[in-house]
Amino acid sequence: MPSFPEKFLWGASTAAYQVEGAYLEEGKSLSVVDESIAPEYADTSIASDHYHRFKEDVSLMKELGLKAYRFSIAWTRILPNGRGQVNQAGVDFYNELIDELVNNQIEPIVTIYHFDLPVVLQKEYGGFSSRKIIPDFIEYCRVLFELFGDRVNYWLTINEQSNMFLLPYLISFTENSDQSKLKQKYEMNHIMTLAHASAVKLCHELLPNAKIGPALGISPIYPKTCDPKDILAAEKAEELRNTFFLELYCNGRYLPTMQAYMRGNDCLPTIEAGDLTLIKEGKCDFLGINYYDSKTVEHVTEQDRTKELVINKDGQAGTTEKEVVEGVYKGCSNPYLERNDWDWEIDPIGLRVTLNRIYQRYQLPLLITENGVGAIDTLTEEKKIHDTYRSDYLKKHVEQVCFAIVQDGIEIFGFCPWSFIDLVSTTSGFRKRYGFVYVDRTDTALRELTRHRKDSFYWYQGVIRSNGKVL
Ligand code: BGP
């Protein structure tokens, strides 16, 4: 296997609400995710207690050999009222974290917004359903660029804008609105795109040497069969779930075919004068890719009615119910792929498919910002975690990244698996773990939150040491 480029950013990722805890400490206010994580699981109040243990965590990163660490900043820690007064304790925390990383030669990669809108702004004007969010978001970005831009070279604007619209639990709708939920979604998507583009422009203005882009959540879409009806369903699903967002970010436009879809479904967003120019001007320097699985679809019949995805939150295999988008596509499973207990289909080649599809169209440098497998880990009496399923999953994905670089000529400058350490899963608490480092707690028992290196920790250490030669 040929090797990875020199200076390849072998990293790992987390997000503030999932790892930090201290959710109301030292001036922080609540975000919408702090409030919405399902009550049957661990909440975000303590999470992995990273807020208090970040030095120990960074020393584990150093031992692992990380070249980069992707984390998010909590808007609610920096600006507890959403705007205005800056919370010095929050600034101190991120300053110390960034210094600790830089002093250990670990490149900080900062996500500005990872689902965690301040509750105050949701209450005041409905968050991203109002254009009032744009100046507030820009102010938040300005604070981050001014305070941390001297040490942070890589910025991610918004995490998985697409999933906020495709999954049923990541955004709030306005009750009693005269707009349909679909229309509200497209309005919010438009406003979020404006916020993203404004952040990109501001970053270029204030930090000309920094690089900025979005973190996209992408699952490539496959047709169930070669029946042209299934092919068309897959083309349309790919457009609705992936290309739509990519075209907005990279070409600053609503595809004509998407415009027809939105008109037909009465969900065209309100586009004001200057919006499209702004979106075009916010040119990304790179694209972050969050990749976990692929999706397969088949054609819909006239009887098929729209149905929302039912997520398997408990890890009881087989309980996911795929969504149907009336007149467009119907989700189905892929008989060629294995799946984890949460029914996520494991598809390493799908990562290479994704990288090819995106790079062929946009030729922007790519950074893998998330990739990993959620599983129930067991801590043995000897305090070991034998998670070969995790290193197997990652090994197969790293191989495909290598093929994409070497054989397909795609510019990929880093790989940041999800996640560095165990954390609160967005859907399933602590039952579903992703980390290289085990955190000794469960959803119900807090225990000591002691950190233990999993077998995958040592595996990844070897990968990084050999720059991807030893998998
Ligand atoms: C991505 C999010 C992460 C993380 C991951 C795993 O969509 O960016 O925040 O949660 O998915 O998802 P889950 O925790 O639901 O298994």
Short mmCIF file of C-alpha atoms and ligand atoms in Angstrom, two decimals:
data_model
loop_
_atom_site.label_atom_id
_atom_site.label_comp_id
_atom_site.label_asym_id
_atom_site.label_seq_id
_atom_site.Cartn_x
_atom_site.Cartn_y
_atom_site.Cartn_z
CA MET A 1 0.00 0.00 0.00
CA PRO A 2 1.53 3.37 -0.99
CA SER A 3 1.80 5.86 1.83
CA PHE A 4 -0.16 8.96 2.71
CA PRO A 5 1.15 12.45 1.93
CA GLU A 6 3.67 13.90 4.33
CA LYS A 7 2.02 16.17 6.91
CA PHE A 8 -1.29 14.33 6.49
CA LEU A 9 -3.50 15.44 9.37
CA TRP A 10 -4.22 12.27 11.32
CA GLY A 11 -6.79 13.55 13.75
CA ALA A 12 -9.91 12.77 15.73
CA SER A 13 -13.13 14.68 16.38
CA THR A 14 -15.60 15.63 19.09
CA ALA A 15 -18.29 18.29 19.61
CA ALA A 16 -18.77 20.58 22.61
CA TYR A 17 -22.18 19.43 23.84
CA GLN A 18 -21.22 15.78 23.53
CA VAL A 19 -17.94 15.87 25.42
CA GLU A 20 -17.57 18.95 27.63
CA GLY A 21 -20.28 18.69 30.28
CA ALA A 22 -20.33 21.66 32.71
CA TYR A 23 -23.35 22.74 30.72
CA LEU A 24 -24.39 25.45 33.11
CA GLU A 25 -21.03 26.17 34.70
CA GLU A 26 -18.98 29.34 34.67
CA GLY A 27 -21.48 31.42 32.80
CA LYS A 28 -22.55 28.99 30.08
CA SER A 29 -26.23 29.00 29.11
CA LEU A 30 -28.20 26.12 27.59
CA SER A 31 -28.30 25.29 23.92
CA VAL A 32 -31.15 23.62 22.08
CA VAL A 33 -29.30 20.27 22.07
CA ASP A 34 -28.73 20.48 25.83
CA GLU A 35 -32.51 20.54 26.06
CA SER A 36 -33.38 18.05 23.36
CA ILE A 37 -31.15 15.03 24.02
CA ALA A 38 -33.58 12.18 24.77
CA PRO A 39 -34.25 11.96 28.53
CA GLU A 40 -33.89 8.18 28.61
CA TYR A 41 -30.14 8.60 27.97
CA ALA A 42 -27.28 10.50 29.55
CA ASP A 43 -27.77 14.21 29.13
CA THR A 44 -25.11 16.79 28.33
CA SER A 45 -24.74 18.13 31.90
CA ILE A 46 -21.59 16.11 32.62
CA ALA A 47 -21.04 14.25 29.35
CA SER A 48 -17.37 13.11 29.40
CA ASP A 49 -16.38 15.90 31.79
CA HIS A 50 -13.85 17.15 29.25
CA TYR A 51 -14.34 20.71 30.52
CA HIS A 52 -12.58 19.74 33.74
CA ARG A 53 -10.25 17.09 32.36
CA PHE A 54 -9.09 18.61 29.09
CA LYS A 55 -5.41 18.54 30.11
CA GLU A 56 -5.53 14.82 30.75
CA ASP A 57 -7.42 14.39 27.47
CA VAL A 58 -4.85 16.37 25.47
CA SER A 59 -2.06 14.31 26.99
CA LEU A 60 -3.88 11.19 25.73
CA MET A 61 -4.12 12.82 22.30
CA LYS A 62 -0.40 13.40 22.40
CA GLU A 63 0.23 9.79 23.38
CA LEU A 64 -2.05 8.64 20.57
CA GLY A 65 0.08 10.74 18.23
CA LEU A 66 -2.70 12.99 16.90
CA LYS A 67 -1.57 15.65 14.44
CA ALA A 68 -4.95 17.38 14.60
CA TYR A 69 -7.97 17.59 16.88
CA ARG A 70 -11.36 18.71 15.64
CA PHE A 71 -13.64 20.10 18.34
CA SER A 72 -16.48 22.57 18.43
CA ILE A 73 -16.86 25.76 20.41
CA ALA A 74 -20.10 26.21 22.34
CA TRP A 75 -21.71 29.50 21.32
CA THR A 76 -23.45 29.42 24.72
CA ARG A 77 -20.10 29.40 26.54
CA ILE A 78 -18.74 32.39 24.64
CA LEU A 79 -21.93 34.47 24.38
CA PRO A 80 -24.42 33.15 26.95
CA ASN A 81 -27.06 35.65 25.80
CA GLY A 82 -26.46 34.73 22.17
CA ARG A 83 -24.87 38.14 21.60
CA GLY A 84 -23.42 41.03 23.59
CA GLN A 85 -21.43 40.30 26.74
CA VAL A 86 -18.54 37.88 26.16
CA ASN A 87 -18.13 35.29 28.93
CA GLN A 88 -14.48 35.47 29.99
CA ALA A 89 -14.52 32.04 31.68
CA GLY A 90 -15.59 30.45 28.39
CA VAL A 91 -12.86 32.32 26.49
CA ASP A 92 -10.29 31.18 29.08
CA PHE A 93 -11.34 27.56 28.64
CA TYR A 94 -10.90 27.55 24.87
CA ASN A 95 -7.69 29.59 25.10
CA GLU A 96 -6.21 27.02 27.45
CA LEU A 97 -7.42 24.12 25.33
CA ILE A 98 -5.99 25.63 22.13
CA ASP A 99 -2.68 26.46 23.85
CA GLU A 100 -2.43 22.96 25.22
CA LEU A 101 -2.99 21.54 21.71
CA VAL A 102 -0.56 23.88 20.00
CA ASN A 103 2.11 23.26 22.65
CA ASN A 104 1.75 19.56 21.92
CA GLN A 105 2.01 20.12 18.14
CA ILE A 106 -1.65 19.20 17.58
CA GLU A 107 -3.40 21.33 14.96
CA PRO A 108 -6.72 22.67 16.30
CA ILE A 109 -9.61 22.36 13.82
CA VAL A 110 -12.57 24.34 15.13
CA THR A 111 -16.22 23.79 14.31
CA ILE A 112 -18.08 27.05 14.88
CA TYR A 113 -21.58 25.60 15.01
CA HIS A 114 -22.39 21.98 15.83
CA PHE A 115 -26.20 21.89 16.31
CA ASP A 116 -26.00 23.91 19.56
CA LEU A 117 -28.02 27.06 19.07
CA PRO A 118 -28.42 29.16 22.24
CA VAL A 119 -31.90 28.53 23.66
CA VAL A 120 -32.28 32.29 24.22
CA LEU A 121 -32.13 32.88 20.47
CA GLN A 122 -34.53 30.05 19.73
CA LYS A 123 -37.00 31.60 22.17
CA GLU A 124 -36.44 35.18 21.08
CA TYR A 125 -36.97 34.80 17.34
CA GLY A 126 -37.12 31.11 16.44
CA GLY A 127 -33.39 30.65 15.77
CA PHE A 128 -32.64 29.90 12.13
CA SER A 129 -36.23 30.53 11.11
CA SER A 130 -35.48 34.27 11.31
CA ARG A 131 -32.95 36.40 9.47
CA LYS A 132 -32.19 38.00 12.83
CA ILE A 133 -29.87 35.07 13.41
CA ILE A 134 -27.47 36.27 10.71
CA PRO A 135 -26.02 39.34 12.48
CA ASP A 136 -25.89 37.36 15.73
CA PHE A 137 -24.06 34.49 14.06
CA ILE A 138 -21.63 36.92 12.41
CA GLU A 139 -20.96 38.58 15.76
CA TYR A 140 -20.24 35.18 17.31
CA CYS A 141 -17.88 34.31 14.44
CA ARG A 142 -16.09 37.65 14.75
CA VAL A 143 -15.47 37.02 18.44
CA LEU A 144 -14.00 33.58 17.65
CA PHE A 145 -11.83 34.81 14.79
CA GLU A 146 -10.51 37.72 16.85
CA LEU A 147 -9.85 35.69 19.97
CA PHE A 148 -8.55 32.42 18.56
CA GLY A 149 -7.54 33.22 14.97
CA ASP A 150 -3.89 33.72 15.94
CA ARG A 151 -3.62 29.96 16.62
CA VAL A 152 -6.48 28.31 14.70
CA ASN A 153 -5.77 27.78 11.00
CA TYR A 154 -8.72 25.55 10.11
CA TRP A 155 -12.35 26.50 10.68
CA LEU A 156 -15.58 24.63 9.98
CA THR A 157 -18.66 26.82 9.69
CA ILE A 158 -21.67 24.58 10.25
CA ASN A 159 -21.77 20.88 11.04
CA GLU A 160 -24.08 18.81 8.84
CA GLN A 161 -26.48 21.46 7.63
CA SER A 162 -28.05 18.72 5.51
CA ASN A 163 -28.77 16.45 8.45
CA MET A 164 -30.44 19.25 10.33
CA PHE A 165 -33.01 19.11 7.54
CA LEU A 166 -33.02 15.42 6.76
CA LEU A 167 -33.22 13.99 10.27
CA PRO A 168 -36.38 14.50 12.28
CA TYR A 169 -34.80 15.73 15.53
CA LEU A 170 -32.16 18.40 14.96
CA ILE A 171 -34.17 21.57 14.35
CA SER A 172 -37.18 23.17 15.99
CA PHE A 173 -40.21 24.27 14.07
CA THR A 174 -42.37 27.28 14.82
CA GLU A 175 -45.62 26.10 16.37
CA ASN A 176 -48.87 27.34 14.83
CA SER A 177 -47.05 28.69 11.80
CA ASP A 178 -49.09 29.08 8.64
CA GLN A 179 -46.16 27.57 6.75
CA SER A 180 -45.86 23.80 6.29
CA LYS A 181 -42.95 22.09 8.03
CA LEU A 182 -41.38 21.47 4.63
CA LYS A 183 -41.55 25.14 3.77
CA GLN A 184 -40.11 26.07 7.18
CA LYS A 185 -37.21 23.68 6.57
CA TYR A 186 -36.29 25.25 3.24
CA GLU A 187 -36.58 28.74 4.72
CA MET A 188 -34.23 27.74 7.57
CA ASN A 189 -31.86 26.08 5.13
CA HIS A 190 -31.64 29.28 3.12
CA ILE A 191 -30.97 31.39 6.19
CA MET A 192 -28.37 28.92 7.42
CA THR A 193 -26.66 29.08 4.03
CA LEU A 194 -26.51 32.87 4.33
CA ALA A 195 -25.00 32.52 7.80
CA HIS A 196 -22.43 30.04 6.47
CA ALA A 197 -21.46 32.30 3.55
CA SER A 198 -21.17 35.33 5.86
CA ALA A 199 -18.84 33.37 8.15
CA VAL A 200 -16.64 32.33 5.21
CA LYS A 201 -16.40 35.93 3.98
CA LEU A 202 -15.60 37.29 7.42
CA CYS A 203 -12.94 34.67 7.99
CA HIS A 204 -11.23 35.55 4.71
CA GLU A 205 -11.35 39.22 5.62
CA LEU A 206 -10.01 38.87 9.17
CA LEU A 207 -7.76 35.83 8.79
CA PRO A 208 -6.40 35.76 5.25
CA ASN A 209 -4.14 32.79 5.98
CA ALA A 210 -6.79 30.60 7.58
CA LYS A 211 -8.85 27.98 5.72
CA ILE A 212 -12.58 27.62 6.16
CA GLY A 213 -15.29 25.27 4.91
CA PRO A 214 -18.41 23.41 6.03
CA ALA A 215 -18.59 19.92 7.59
CA LEU A 216 -21.01 18.07 5.32
CA GLY A 217 -22.87 14.97 6.40
CA ILE A 218 -22.84 12.78 3.30
CA SER A 219 -24.15 9.31 2.57
CA PRO A 220 -23.90 8.41 -1.11
CA ILE A 221 -27.13 7.06 -2.56
CA TYR A 222 -27.36 3.79 -4.47
CA PRO A 223 -30.25 2.41 -6.52
CA LYS A 224 -31.73 -0.89 -5.31
CA THR A 225 -31.54 -2.40 -8.80
CA CYS A 226 -30.63 -1.38 -12.35
CA ASP A 227 -34.31 -0.86 -13.12
CA PRO A 228 -34.31 2.68 -14.60
CA LYS A 229 -37.07 3.60 -12.15
CA ASP A 230 -34.73 2.83 -9.25
CA ILE A 231 -31.90 4.69 -10.97
CA LEU A 232 -34.06 7.78 -11.27
CA ALA A 233 -35.12 7.50 -7.61
CA ALA A 234 -31.44 7.29 -6.61
CA GLU A 235 -30.50 10.29 -8.79
CA LYS A 236 -33.25 12.33 -7.20
CA ALA A 237 -32.39 11.22 -3.67
CA GLU A 238 -28.72 12.08 -4.28
CA GLU A 239 -29.80 15.53 -5.42
CA LEU A 240 -32.19 16.13 -2.52
CA ARG A 241 -29.89 14.82 0.19
CA ASN A 242 -26.41 15.73 -1.06
CA THR A 243 -26.04 17.74 -4.27
CA PHE A 244 -28.53 20.39 -3.19
CA PHE A 245 -26.30 21.45 -0.29
CA LEU A 246 -23.04 21.05 -2.20
CA GLU A 247 -24.29 23.26 -5.03
CA LEU A 248 -25.32 25.96 -2.56
CA TYR A 249 -21.95 25.89 -0.81
CA CYS A 250 -19.68 25.43 -3.80
CA ASN A 251 -21.49 27.11 -6.70
CA GLY A 252 -23.79 29.46 -4.81
CA ARG A 253 -26.90 28.34 -6.63
CA TYR A 254 -30.16 26.50 -6.37
CA LEU A 255 -30.05 23.82 -9.05
CA PRO A 256 -32.84 24.32 -11.61
CA THR A 257 -34.08 20.79 -10.91
CA MET A 258 -34.26 21.59 -7.18
CA GLN A 259 -36.10 24.80 -7.95
CA ALA A 260 -38.68 22.75 -9.81
CA TYR A 261 -38.97 20.38 -6.85
CA MET A 262 -39.38 23.23 -4.38
CA ARG A 263 -41.97 24.97 -6.57
CA GLY A 264 -43.88 21.72 -7.00
CA ASN A 265 -43.91 21.16 -3.25
CA ASP A 266 -44.63 24.73 -2.32
CA CYS A 267 -41.44 25.14 -0.32
CA LEU A 268 -39.39 27.66 -2.28
CA PRO A 269 -37.55 29.79 0.29
CA THR A 270 -37.75 33.55 0.28
CA ILE A 271 -34.72 34.79 -1.63
CA GLU A 272 -34.05 38.47 -1.14
CA ALA A 273 -31.97 40.77 -3.35
CA GLY A 274 -28.28 40.17 -2.68
CA ASP A 275 -28.74 36.71 -1.13
CA LEU A 276 -27.40 34.74 -4.05
CA THR A 277 -24.47 37.13 -4.51
CA LEU A 278 -23.55 36.67 -0.85
CA ILE A 279 -23.81 32.89 -1.13
CA LYS A 280 -21.58 32.95 -4.22
CA GLU A 281 -19.03 35.18 -2.53
CA GLY A 282 -18.66 32.84 0.44
CA LYS A 283 -16.23 30.56 -1.37
CA CYS A 284 -15.03 27.64 0.74
CA ASP A 285 -11.34 26.72 0.86
CA PHE A 286 -12.04 23.04 1.48
CA LEU A 287 -14.89 20.68 2.29
CA GLY A 288 -15.16 18.66 5.49
CA ILE A 289 -16.83 15.28 4.97
CA ASN A 290 -18.62 13.36 7.71
CA TYR A 291 -19.06 9.84 6.43
CA TYR A 292 -20.60 6.88 8.25
CA ASP A 293 -22.66 4.89 5.75
CA SER A 294 -24.28 4.75 2.34
CA LYS A 295 -28.00 4.65 1.66
CA THR A 296 -30.00 2.66 -0.86
CA VAL A 297 -33.32 3.65 -2.35
CA GLU A 298 -35.96 2.28 -4.68
CA HIS A 299 -38.72 3.90 -6.70
CA VAL A 300 -42.01 4.83 -5.09
CA THR A 301 -45.37 3.67 -6.27
CA GLU A 302 -48.45 5.84 -6.46
CA GLN A 303 -49.66 4.37 -3.19
CA ASP A 304 -46.52 5.33 -1.24
CA ARG A 305 -47.06 8.25 1.09
CA THR A 306 -44.39 10.38 2.77
CA LYS A 307 -43.09 8.80 5.96
CA GLU A 308 -40.44 10.10 8.32
CA LEU A 309 -37.44 8.03 9.20
CA VAL A 310 -37.87 6.15 12.48
CA ILE A 311 -34.46 6.02 14.13
CA ASN A 312 -33.21 3.04 16.06
CA LYS A 313 -32.00 4.69 19.24
CA ASP A 314 -31.53 1.63 21.44
CA GLY A 315 -29.22 -0.48 19.34
CA GLN A 316 -31.90 -3.16 18.82
CA ALA A 317 -30.88 -4.29 15.35
CA GLY A 318 -33.63 -4.17 12.76
CA THR A 319 -35.80 -1.47 14.34
CA THR A 320 -34.98 1.39 11.94
CA GLU A 321 -37.85 2.29 9.61
CA LYS A 322 -36.61 3.95 6.43
CA GLU A 323 -38.19 7.10 5.14
CA VAL A 324 -40.37 7.59 2.08
CA VAL A 325 -40.42 10.84 0.13
CA GLU A 326 -43.65 10.83 -1.83
CA GLY A 327 -43.15 10.82 -5.56
CA VAL A 328 -39.36 10.68 -5.21
CA TYR A 329 -37.81 7.70 -3.42
CA LYS A 330 -38.25 5.06 -0.76
CA GLY A 331 -35.35 4.00 1.48
CA CYS A 332 -34.48 0.30 1.54
CA SER A 333 -31.64 -1.84 2.82
CA ASN A 334 -28.60 -2.96 0.87
CA PRO A 335 -28.15 -6.75 0.79
CA TYR A 336 -24.40 -6.43 0.09
CA LEU A 337 -23.58 -4.60 3.32
CA GLU A 338 -23.26 -5.48 6.98
CA ARG A 339 -24.74 -3.16 9.59
CA ASN A 340 -24.07 -2.23 13.19
CA ASP A 341 -26.64 -2.67 15.97
CA TRP A 342 -28.15 0.69 15.06
CA ASP A 343 -28.74 -0.52 11.46
CA TRP A 344 -26.14 1.84 9.97
CA GLU A 345 -24.83 0.09 6.85
CA ILE A 346 -21.07 -0.34 6.87
CA ASP A 347 -19.66 0.59 3.48
CA PRO A 348 -15.98 1.52 3.20
CA ILE A 349 -16.10 1.65 -0.61
CA GLY A 350 -18.98 4.10 -0.25
CA LEU A 351 -16.47 6.53 1.23
CA ARG A 352 -14.37 6.33 -1.92
CA VAL A 353 -17.54 6.74 -4.02
CA THR A 354 -18.37 9.88 -2.02
CA LEU A 355 -14.89 11.35 -2.31
CA ASN A 356 -14.93 10.75 -6.06
CA ARG A 357 -18.38 12.20 -6.63
CA ILE A 358 -17.54 15.35 -4.71
CA TYR A 359 -14.04 15.89 -6.03
CA GLN A 360 -15.07 15.27 -9.65
CA ARG A 361 -17.56 18.11 -9.36
CA TYR A 362 -15.80 20.68 -7.20
CA GLN A 363 -12.05 19.95 -7.02
CA LEU A 364 -11.79 21.41 -3.55
CA PRO A 365 -9.37 19.86 -1.04
CA LEU A 366 -11.19 17.44 1.24
CA LEU A 367 -10.83 16.71 4.94
CA ILE A 368 -12.58 13.73 6.49
CA THR A 369 -14.13 15.37 9.55
CA GLU A 370 -16.01 12.32 10.89
CA ASN A 371 -15.95 8.57 10.29
CA GLY A 372 -16.52 5.79 12.77
CA VAL A 373 -18.75 3.07 14.11
CA GLY A 374 -21.05 3.26 17.11
CA ALA A 375 -20.96 0.14 19.28
CA ILE A 376 -21.58 -1.18 22.77
CA ASP A 377 -18.13 -1.59 24.32
CA THR A 378 -17.34 -3.84 27.27
CA LEU A 379 -14.84 -2.90 29.95
CA THR A 380 -13.21 -6.12 31.16
CA GLU A 381 -12.13 -6.77 34.74
CA GLU A 382 -8.56 -5.98 33.65
CA LYS A 383 -9.86 -2.58 32.40
CA LYS A 384 -9.36 -3.46 28.75
CA ILE A 385 -11.68 -2.80 25.83
CA HIS A 386 -11.27 -5.27 22.97
CA ASP A 387 -12.91 -3.27 20.19
CA THR A 388 -11.55 -4.97 17.10
CA TYR A 389 -14.85 -4.15 15.33
CA ARG A 390 -13.80 -0.48 15.59
CA SER A 391 -10.28 -0.88 14.24
CA ASP A 392 -11.62 -3.19 11.48
CA TYR A 393 -14.15 -0.55 10.45
CA LEU A 394 -11.57 2.24 10.47
CA LYS A 395 -8.88 0.18 8.75
CA LYS A 396 -11.19 -0.51 5.81
CA HIS A 397 -12.12 3.16 5.55
CA VAL A 398 -8.52 4.38 5.81
CA GLU A 399 -7.64 1.99 2.97
CA GLN A 400 -10.30 3.57 0.79
CA VAL A 401 -9.01 7.05 1.62
CA CYS A 402 -5.59 5.89 0.49
CA PHE A 403 -6.99 4.54 -2.81
CA ALA A 404 -8.82 7.82 -3.31
CA ILE A 405 -5.57 9.76 -2.87
CA VAL A 406 -3.20 7.50 -4.74
CA GLN A 407 -5.33 5.97 -7.48
CA ASP A 408 -8.02 8.61 -7.97
CA GLY A 409 -5.78 11.65 -7.49
CA ILE A 410 -8.09 13.28 -4.96
CA GLU A 411 -6.65 15.92 -2.67
CA ILE A 412 -7.41 14.78 0.88
CA PHE A 413 -5.40 16.41 3.63
CA GLY A 414 -6.61 14.71 6.78
CA PHE A 415 -8.65 12.03 8.47
CA CYS A 416 -10.45 12.83 11.73
CA PRO A 417 -12.45 9.83 12.90
CA TRP A 418 -15.40 10.13 15.23
CA SER A 419 -14.57 10.21 18.02
CA PHE A 420 -11.41 10.85 19.98
CA ILE A 421 -13.03 9.85 23.26
CA ASP A 422 -16.38 8.32 24.26
CA LEU A 423 -19.08 10.95 24.44
CA VAL A 424 -22.84 11.40 24.52
CA SER A 425 -24.15 10.10 21.22
CA THR A 426 -26.60 12.54 19.66
CA THR A 427 -29.26 9.84 19.50
CA SER A 428 -28.25 7.18 22.01
CA GLY A 429 -26.38 8.50 25.05
CA PHE A 430 -23.40 6.52 26.32
CA ARG A 431 -24.68 3.14 25.18
CA LYS A 432 -23.43 3.84 21.68
CA ARG A 433 -19.72 4.53 21.88
CA TYR A 434 -17.28 5.73 19.24
CA GLY A 435 -14.05 6.71 21.03
CA PHE A 436 -10.47 5.47 21.04
CA VAL A 437 -10.55 6.33 24.74
CA TYR A 438 -13.15 4.70 26.99
CA VAL A 439 -14.89 6.87 29.58
CA ASP A 440 -16.00 4.89 32.60
CA ARG A 441 -19.61 5.92 33.00
CA THR A 442 -22.97 4.77 31.70
CA ASP A 443 -26.21 6.59 31.00
CA THR A 444 -27.35 6.03 34.55
CA ALA A 445 -24.16 5.53 36.60
CA LEU A 446 -21.67 8.37 36.61
CA ARG A 447 -18.81 6.39 38.24
CA GLU A 448 -15.37 8.00 38.18
CA LEU A 449 -15.31 8.95 34.48
CA THR A 450 -11.85 7.38 34.38
CA ARG A 451 -10.22 7.23 30.95
CA HIS A 452 -9.02 3.85 29.57
CA ARG A 453 -7.20 3.27 26.30
CA LYS A 454 -9.13 0.86 24.07
CA ASP A 455 -7.41 -1.65 21.78
CA SER A 456 -8.30 0.67 18.89
CA PHE A 457 -6.23 3.40 20.58
CA TYR A 458 -3.08 1.31 20.12
CA TRP A 459 -4.12 0.36 16.60
CA TYR A 460 -4.58 4.03 15.58
CA GLN A 461 -1.29 4.95 17.27
CA GLY A 462 0.45 2.47 14.94
CA VAL A 463 -1.36 3.88 11.91
CA ILE A 464 -0.27 7.42 12.73
CA ARG A 465 3.32 6.42 13.56
CA SER A 466 3.67 4.67 10.21
CA ASN A 467 1.80 7.44 8.36
CA GLY A 468 -0.82 4.93 7.27
CA LYS A 469 1.58 2.18 6.15
CA VAL A 470 0.70 -0.18 9.00
CA LEU A 471 -3.04 -0.77 9.13
C1 BGP B 1 -22.94 13.11 13.26
C2 BGP B 1 -22.75 14.25 14.21
C3 BGP B 1 -22.02 13.90 15.46
C4 BGP B 1 -22.24 12.51 15.99
C5 BGP B 1 -22.31 11.46 14.89
C6 BGP B 1 -22.78 10.11 15.34
O1 BGP B 1 -24.13 13.31 12.57
O2 BGP B 1 -22.06 15.30 13.58
O3 BGP B 1 -22.31 14.92 16.39
O4 BGP B 1 -23.25 12.45 16.93
O5 BGP B 1 -23.12 11.87 13.83
O6 BGP B 1 -24.17 10.09 15.50
P1 BGP B 1 -24.85 9.38 16.73
O7 BGP B 1 -24.28 10.00 17.93
O8 BGP B 1 -26.30 9.67 16.59
O9 BGP B 1 -24.56 7.95 16.59
#
